[in-house]
Amino acid sequence: VLCWFYVFPVYRLPRDKDIVEEVLRHGDAWRKNQTSIDLFRKLLTDCCDPPRMFAVTKENSPLGKVLWYDGEFYHSRVVNNETYSLFVQDNPLQLPLKKCAVVGNSGIIRHSKCGRDIDQADFIMRCNLPPLSKEYVEDVGTRTHLVTANPSIIEKRFQNLLWSRKSFVDRMKVYGSSYIYMPAFSMKPGTDPSLRAYYALADSSSNLTMLFANPEFLATVGKFWKARNVHAKRLSTGLFLVSLALGLCEEVTAYGFWPFSVDLDEQPVSHHYYDNILPYKWFHAMPEEFVQLWHLHKSGTLRVRVGHCP
Ligand code: CDP
């Protein structure tokens, strides 16, 4: 007789309360450990070569190259004249980046007063075109250097850009002259909306630069974490960005990562700092991801800010 737990192996997930206790036990102290930082960057370089591979470029994806979609079974697209012309020449970032802030969207960042801290970083990364309106500035800051945009956001929030592109272009202004990082070649239905977003920005002489996430990079980063106990169908955007930051930056601080229902005072926390819409349950494994981030925090590789900023 097949027991259900042979079919669905049970990974022990941390309970929210256990995590709160663990974080409280550890306290606010954090010491940077250069050896751990260098070692982790070497692991990431060996598997995924972030500086060269994070974006689709003319250099890593020449005409005729086959791009294999990382979120789709056996689907590919050959780089032709049209797509090639949309790629940046090479990695456009001045490396290494010094202090980087990666801002996740958890409700834990609300009332954290981390905005100033975040804005002081040299390079600031955000997830999924988050709101930066006045009411949040004190907690999340104002500056952005790279922001991800999932194609599904283009579909849901901007009617797939089939009608007016003006509201999209206007709403992107809050991200200044940053890079907009889109996984255009991850899922088949995501490609056209991503290309439309590219054209909407290009046609309006927007200050933003489109970078397409390289599906090969996303796949190798996914494998990297699979080998480290993250059992999700797909990594969360935040973990992709933290991995990218650890590969590109001298020092990384993560804010807004807290996929639990209570905060350190055991008060309820919303899923996002701007709403409480929960993700599709089995798609990401954010609590497992947090455990990995917390290991990195404890080893001095990356700083995870959970509580208030000073
Ligand atoms: O699209 P996705 O579900 O990955 O992301 P999101 O909800 O827009 O949030 C951005 C990132 O913040 C996530 O990918 C997570 O890494 C992190 N996050 C978290 O750690 N805890 C939460 N409660 C919400 C988001």
GROMACS .gro file of C-alpha atoms in nm, residues 7 9 24 66 109 111 114 130 132 156 176 185 194 217 224-225 227 244-247 277 290 294 304-305:
model
   26
    7VAL     CA    1   0.401   1.008  -0.280
    9PRO     CA    2   0.739   1.370   0.078
   24LEU     CA    3   1.445   3.721   1.817
   66VAL     CA    4   1.826   2.925  -2.932
  109ILE     CA    5   0.849   4.655   0.585
  111HIS     CA    6   0.624   5.100   0.963
  114CYS     CA    7   1.381   5.168   0.649
  130PRO     CA    8   0.580   4.798  -0.641
  132LEU     CA    9   0.636   5.395  -0.412
  156LYS     CA   10  -0.352   4.248  -1.536
  176GLY     CA   11   1.337   5.713  -1.256
  185PHE     CA   12   1.151   3.426  -2.229
  194SER     CA   13   0.722   4.194  -2.258
  217PHE     CA   14   2.048   3.237  -1.595
  224PHE     CA   15   2.148   2.619  -0.761
  225TRP     CA   16   1.874   2.664  -0.498
  227ALA     CA   17   2.038   2.173  -0.459
  244LEU     CA   18   2.180   3.835  -0.857
  245ALA     CA   19   2.285   4.090  -0.595
  246LEU     CA   20   2.516   3.842  -0.421
  247GLY     CA   21   2.680   3.783  -0.757
  277ILE     CA   22  -0.337   3.919  -0.165
  290PHE     CA   23   1.357   3.259   0.405
  294TRP     CA   24   1.851   3.349   0.733
  304VAL     CA   25   1.837   4.045   0.631
  305ARG     CA   26   1.652   4.336   0.792
   0.00000   0.00000   0.00000
